[in-house]
Short mmCIF file of N, CA and C in Angstrom, two decimals:
data_model
loop_
_atom_site.label_atom_id
_atom_site.label_comp_id
_atom_site.label_asym_id
_atom_site.label_seq_id
_atom_site.Cartn_x
_atom_site.Cartn_y
_atom_site.Cartn_z
N UNK W 1 50.42 168.74 111.82
CA UNK W 1 51.17 167.17 111.09
C UNK W 1 50.18 166.11 111.66
N UNK W 2 50.25 165.50 109.83
CA UNK W 2 49.29 164.54 109.65
C UNK W 2 50.20 164.10 109.46
N UNK W 3 50.00 162.44 110.67
CA UNK W 3 50.99 160.61 110.97
C UNK W 3 50.06 159.69 110.19
N UNK W 4 50.10 158.77 108.79
CA UNK W 4 48.63 158.09 108.38
C UNK W 4 49.79 156.73 108.24
N UNK W 5 49.43 155.22 109.12
CA UNK W 5 49.98 154.51 108.67
C UNK W 5 49.35 152.77 107.46
N UNK W 6 50.19 153.25 106.64
CA UNK W 6 49.38 152.35 105.34
C UNK W 6 49.75 150.82 106.26
N UNK W 7 48.57 149.81 105.67
CA UNK W 7 48.79 148.51 106.23
C UNK W 7 48.87 147.72 105.05
N UNK W 8 48.78 146.37 105.26
CA UNK W 8 48.57 145.59 103.91
C UNK W 8 48.24 145.01 103.82
N UNK W 9 46.92 144.33 103.41
CA UNK W 9 46.15 143.27 103.07
C UNK W 9 45.93 142.18 104.00
N UNK W 10 47.00 141.91 105.30
CA UNK W 10 46.14 140.69 105.99
C UNK W 10 46.31 142.34 107.78
N UNK W 11 46.29 143.99 107.85
CA UNK W 11 46.24 144.51 108.67
C UNK W 11 47.52 144.84 109.56
N UNK W 12 48.42 144.43 108.47
CA UNK W 12 49.73 145.00 109.44
C UNK W 12 50.78 146.62 108.92
N UNK W 13 51.35 147.30 109.85
CA UNK W 13 51.62 147.83 109.52
C UNK W 13 52.79 147.93 108.42
N UNK W 14 52.96 148.62 106.45
CA UNK W 14 53.89 148.66 106.33
C UNK W 14 54.73 149.76 106.49
N UNK W 15 54.12 150.82 106.47
CA UNK W 15 54.92 152.50 106.15
C UNK W 15 53.62 152.90 106.75
N UNK W 16 54.43 154.58 107.94
CA UNK W 16 53.72 155.64 108.08
C UNK W 16 53.97 156.71 106.85
N UNK W 17 53.05 157.83 106.45
CA UNK W 17 53.52 158.62 106.16
C UNK W 17 52.56 159.68 106.82
N UNK W 18 54.38 160.92 106.56
CA UNK W 18 53.87 161.46 107.70
C UNK W 18 53.48 162.68 106.74
N UNK W 19 52.79 164.02 107.22
CA UNK W 19 52.52 165.24 106.22
C UNK W 19 52.49 166.17 106.65
N UNK W 20 53.58 167.08 106.81
CA UNK W 20 53.57 168.64 107.45
C UNK W 20 53.40 169.82 106.79
N UNK W 21 52.08 170.73 107.50
CA UNK W 21 51.63 171.48 106.15
C UNK W 21 52.42 172.53 106.57
N UNK W 22 53.59 172.79 105.51
CA UNK W 22 53.81 174.28 105.69
C UNK W 22 53.26 175.66 105.04
N UNK W 23 53.53 176.46 106.18
CA UNK W 23 53.06 177.70 105.37
C UNK W 23 54.64 178.32 104.98
N UNK W 24 53.84 179.74 105.03
CA UNK W 24 54.87 180.94 104.81
C UNK W 24 53.65 182.02 103.38
N UNK W 25 55.19 182.45 103.00
CA UNK W 25 55.13 183.00 102.02
C UNK W 25 56.37 183.08 100.85
N UNK W 26 56.43 183.81 100.00
CA UNK W 26 57.29 184.02 98.83
C UNK W 26 57.66 183.84 98.24
N UNK W 27 56.84 182.97 97.65
CA UNK W 27 56.19 183.33 96.32
C UNK W 27 57.20 181.70 95.64
N UNK W 28 56.77 182.22 94.27
CA UNK W 28 57.27 180.35 93.75
C UNK W 28 59.08 180.07 94.01
N UNK W 29 59.63 182.04 94.60
CA UNK W 29 60.47 181.33 95.43
C UNK W 29 60.98 180.18 96.63
N UNK W 30 59.64 181.51 97.33
CA UNK W 30 59.47 180.38 98.07
C UNK W 30 59.61 179.13 98.82
N UNK W 31 58.74 178.79 97.45
CA UNK W 31 58.49 177.28 97.19
C UNK W 31 59.42 177.15 96.93
N UNK W 32 60.19 177.46 96.00
CA UNK W 32 61.38 176.70 95.85
C UNK W 32 62.62 176.29 96.56
N UNK W 33 62.27 177.23 98.00
CA UNK W 33 63.50 176.96 99.03
C UNK W 33 62.66 176.27 99.79
N UNK W 34 60.99 176.08 99.90
CA UNK W 34 60.82 174.59 100.71
C UNK W 34 60.91 173.09 99.67
N UNK W 35 60.64 173.63 98.71
CA UNK W 35 61.49 171.46 97.77
C UNK W 35 62.36 171.85 98.29
N UNK W 36 63.78 172.77 97.79
CA UNK W 36 65.12 172.56 98.05
C UNK W 36 64.96 171.58 99.45
N UNK W 37 64.47 172.30 100.24
CA UNK W 37 64.71 172.22 101.85
C UNK W 37 64.50 170.53 102.32
N UNK W 38 63.17 170.20 101.31
CA UNK W 38 62.70 168.35 100.96
C UNK W 38 63.12 167.51 100.86
N UNK W 39 64.44 167.83 100.11
CA UNK W 39 65.48 167.31 99.21
C UNK W 39 66.80 167.42 99.97
N UNK W 40 66.51 168.71 100.71
CA UNK W 40 67.97 168.15 101.97
C UNK W 40 67.27 167.03 102.58
N UNK W 41 66.68 167.41 102.83
CA UNK W 41 65.58 166.15 104.07
C UNK W 41 65.51 165.19 104.09
N UNK W 42 65.56 163.83 102.48
CA UNK W 42 65.63 163.29 101.98
C UNK W 42 66.90 163.23 101.60
N UNK W 43 67.95 163.74 101.20
CA UNK W 43 69.48 162.96 100.72
C UNK W 43 70.05 162.71 102.58
N UNK W 44 69.16 162.64 104.13
CA UNK W 44 69.65 161.80 104.94
C UNK W 44 70.09 160.31 104.40
N UNK W 45 69.11 159.79 104.20
CA UNK W 45 69.06 158.25 103.39
C UNK W 45 70.13 157.84 103.50
N UNK W 46 70.71 158.41 102.34
CA UNK W 46 72.09 158.56 101.42
C UNK W 46 73.07 159.03 102.30
N UNK W 47 72.99 159.16 103.88
CA UNK W 47 74.46 159.35 104.66
C UNK W 47 74.99 157.95 104.43
N UNK W 48 76.40 157.68 104.31
CA UNK W 48 76.78 156.58 105.47
C UNK W 48 77.98 156.56 106.85
N UNK W 49 77.97 157.95 107.47
CA UNK W 49 78.84 157.67 108.61
C UNK W 49 77.39 159.05 109.47
N UNK W 50 77.76 158.23 110.66
CA UNK W 50 76.90 159.02 111.88
C UNK W 50 77.66 160.53 111.71
N UNK W 51 78.69 161.08 111.44
CA UNK W 51 79.34 161.70 110.94
C UNK W 51 78.41 162.95 109.77
N UNK W 52 78.38 162.19 108.95
CA UNK W 52 77.52 162.44 107.44
C UNK W 52 76.65 162.52 107.66
N UNK W 53 76.18 162.06 109.33
CA UNK W 53 74.07 161.92 108.98
C UNK W 53 73.77 163.62 109.99
N UNK W 54 74.99 163.70 110.99
CA UNK W 54 75.04 164.97 111.24
C UNK W 54 75.66 165.92 110.94
N UNK W 55 76.83 166.05 109.84
CA UNK W 55 76.35 166.90 109.14
C UNK W 55 75.64 167.56 108.46
N UNK W 56 75.09 166.88 107.43
CA UNK W 56 73.59 167.32 107.05
C UNK W 56 72.71 167.81 107.43
N UNK W 57 72.16 167.08 109.22
CA UNK W 57 71.44 168.28 110.34
C UNK W 57 71.57 169.06 110.14
N UNK W 58 73.24 170.22 110.42
CA UNK W 58 72.67 171.29 111.03
C UNK W 58 72.73 171.93 109.35
N UNK W 59 73.31 171.23 107.92
CA UNK W 59 73.15 171.60 106.82
C UNK W 59 71.50 172.24 107.01
N UNK W 60 70.56 171.38 107.15
CA UNK W 60 69.64 171.23 107.40
C UNK W 60 68.61 172.37 108.23
N UNK W 61 69.82 171.97 109.59
CA UNK W 61 69.04 173.08 109.91
C UNK W 61 69.45 174.68 109.83
N UNK W 62 70.28 174.97 109.42
CA UNK W 62 70.86 176.33 108.89
C UNK W 62 69.23 176.67 107.41
N UNK W 63 70.10 175.49 106.97
CA UNK W 63 68.39 175.88 105.96
C UNK W 63 67.12 176.15 105.10
N UNK W 64 66.55 175.34 107.00
CA UNK W 64 65.00 175.42 107.66
C UNK W 64 65.47 176.97 108.43
N UNK W 65 66.61 177.97 109.14
CA UNK W 65 66.50 178.67 109.45
C UNK W 65 66.40 179.61 108.05
N UNK W 66 67.34 179.85 107.27
CA UNK W 66 66.89 180.73 106.78
C UNK W 66 65.49 180.89 105.98
N UNK W 67 65.22 179.95 105.84
CA UNK W 67 63.44 179.15 105.08
C UNK W 67 62.87 180.51 105.93
N UNK W 68 62.48 180.13 107.41
CA UNK W 68 62.09 181.00 108.18
C UNK W 68 61.96 182.38 108.54
N UNK W 69 63.36 182.31 108.40
CA UNK W 69 64.02 184.81 108.71
C UNK W 69 63.78 184.49 107.27
N UNK W 70 63.12 184.36 106.00
CA UNK W 70 63.10 184.87 104.97
C UNK W 70 61.34 184.86 104.61
N UNK W 71 60.62 184.20 106.12
CA UNK W 71 58.91 184.32 105.42
C UNK W 71 59.10 182.99 104.04
N UNK W 72 59.64 182.26 104.06
CA UNK W 72 59.25 181.14 102.94
C UNK W 72 58.54 179.85 104.21
N UNK W 73 58.68 179.88 106.01
CA UNK W 73 57.97 178.82 106.45
C UNK W 73 57.33 179.99 107.65
N UNK W 74 56.50 179.70 108.58
CA UNK W 74 56.63 180.62 109.73
C UNK W 74 56.76 179.65 110.96
N UNK W 75 56.88 179.88 111.51
CA UNK W 75 57.46 179.20 113.29
C UNK W 75 57.50 177.86 113.32
N UNK W 76 55.91 177.97 113.34
CA UNK W 76 55.05 176.96 113.58
C UNK W 76 55.80 175.49 112.75
N UNK W 77 55.26 175.80 111.12
CA UNK W 77 55.68 175.44 110.51
C UNK W 77 57.87 175.07 110.06
N UNK W 78 58.34 175.82 110.47
CA UNK W 78 60.06 175.32 111.04
C UNK W 78 59.93 174.61 112.14
N UNK W 79 59.29 174.95 113.20
CA UNK W 79 59.45 173.38 114.76
C UNK W 79 59.00 172.45 114.71
N UNK W 80 57.28 172.70 114.03
CA UNK W 80 56.45 170.80 113.22
C UNK W 80 58.35 170.20 112.30
N UNK W 81 58.43 170.94 111.45
CA UNK W 81 59.04 170.23 110.52
C UNK W 81 60.65 169.78 111.22
N UNK W 82 61.12 171.08 111.96
CA UNK W 82 62.46 169.61 113.12
C UNK W 82 62.01 168.60 113.71
N UNK W 83 61.08 169.31 114.31
CA UNK W 83 60.35 167.96 114.95
C UNK W 83 60.87 166.72 114.28
N UNK W 84 60.04 166.78 113.33
CA UNK W 84 60.77 165.38 112.21
C UNK W 84 61.92 164.92 111.35
N UNK W 85 62.65 165.72 111.79
CA UNK W 85 64.01 165.70 110.93
C UNK W 85 64.19 165.16 112.24
N UNK W 86 64.11 165.47 113.47
CA UNK W 86 64.76 164.74 114.57
C UNK W 86 64.63 163.33 114.71
N UNK W 87 63.64 163.72 114.81
CA UNK W 87 62.91 161.87 114.74
C UNK W 87 63.68 160.71 113.87
N UNK W 88 64.13 161.22 111.91
CA UNK W 88 65.35 160.98 111.03
C UNK W 88 66.07 160.95 111.26
N UNK W 89 66.64 161.39 111.42
CA UNK W 89 68.41 162.32 112.34
C UNK W 89 68.24 160.58 113.09
N UNK W 90 67.54 160.23 114.04
CA UNK W 90 67.97 159.04 114.92
C UNK W 90 68.40 157.91 114.45
N UNK W 91 66.73 158.41 113.20
CA UNK W 91 66.98 156.75 112.91
C UNK W 91 67.97 156.45 111.46
N UNK W 92 68.34 157.20 111.51
CA UNK W 92 69.52 157.06 110.12
C UNK W 92 70.73 156.77 111.32
N UNK W 93 71.07 157.69 112.30
CA UNK W 93 71.85 157.86 113.53
C UNK W 93 72.11 156.45 113.91
N UNK W 94 71.53 155.29 113.72
CA UNK W 94 70.42 153.92 114.62
C UNK W 94 71.02 153.05 113.22
N UNK W 95 70.64 153.54 111.48
CA UNK W 95 71.44 152.18 111.36
C UNK W 95 72.71 152.70 110.70
N UNK W 96 73.62 153.82 110.52
CA UNK W 96 74.13 153.36 110.05
C UNK W 96 75.01 153.21 110.79
N UNK W 97 75.23 152.93 112.34
CA UNK W 97 75.54 152.57 113.86
C UNK W 97 75.57 151.21 113.27
N UNK W 98 74.17 150.28 113.30
CA UNK W 98 74.05 149.08 112.23
C UNK W 98 74.79 148.36 111.23
N UNK W 99 75.21 149.56 110.16
CA UNK W 99 75.81 149.33 109.42
C UNK W 99 76.96 149.25 109.56
N UNK W 100 77.72 149.68 110.40
CA UNK W 100 79.71 150.35 110.51
C UNK W 100 79.89 148.05 111.50
N UNK W 101 78.58 148.38 112.61
CA UNK W 101 79.07 146.66 113.42
C UNK W 101 79.00 145.17 112.84
N UNK W 102 79.71 145.08 113.22
CA UNK W 102 80.75 143.79 112.81
C UNK W 102 78.68 143.01 113.12
#
């Protein structure tokens, strides 16, 4: 996993870019499966409630497990990816909780 902080002209952090190399096999089908998994992960931002975030997380877990069992991703790639997803889920839970509070 590579983490890169993007800064503005003043040297202030603006964003963080995380790159996780995905290792596995499966040819074109494997690539499409990993692209769909990435799309599912990106979809966390669109969830409106805590339950939506948790349900979406479970869908991501299932899809990632399927990708690993089919050989589209290695166990290490899956573990690294899911570690990042757990952090994203925490952030999204905080976001929806803040949105719901008065």
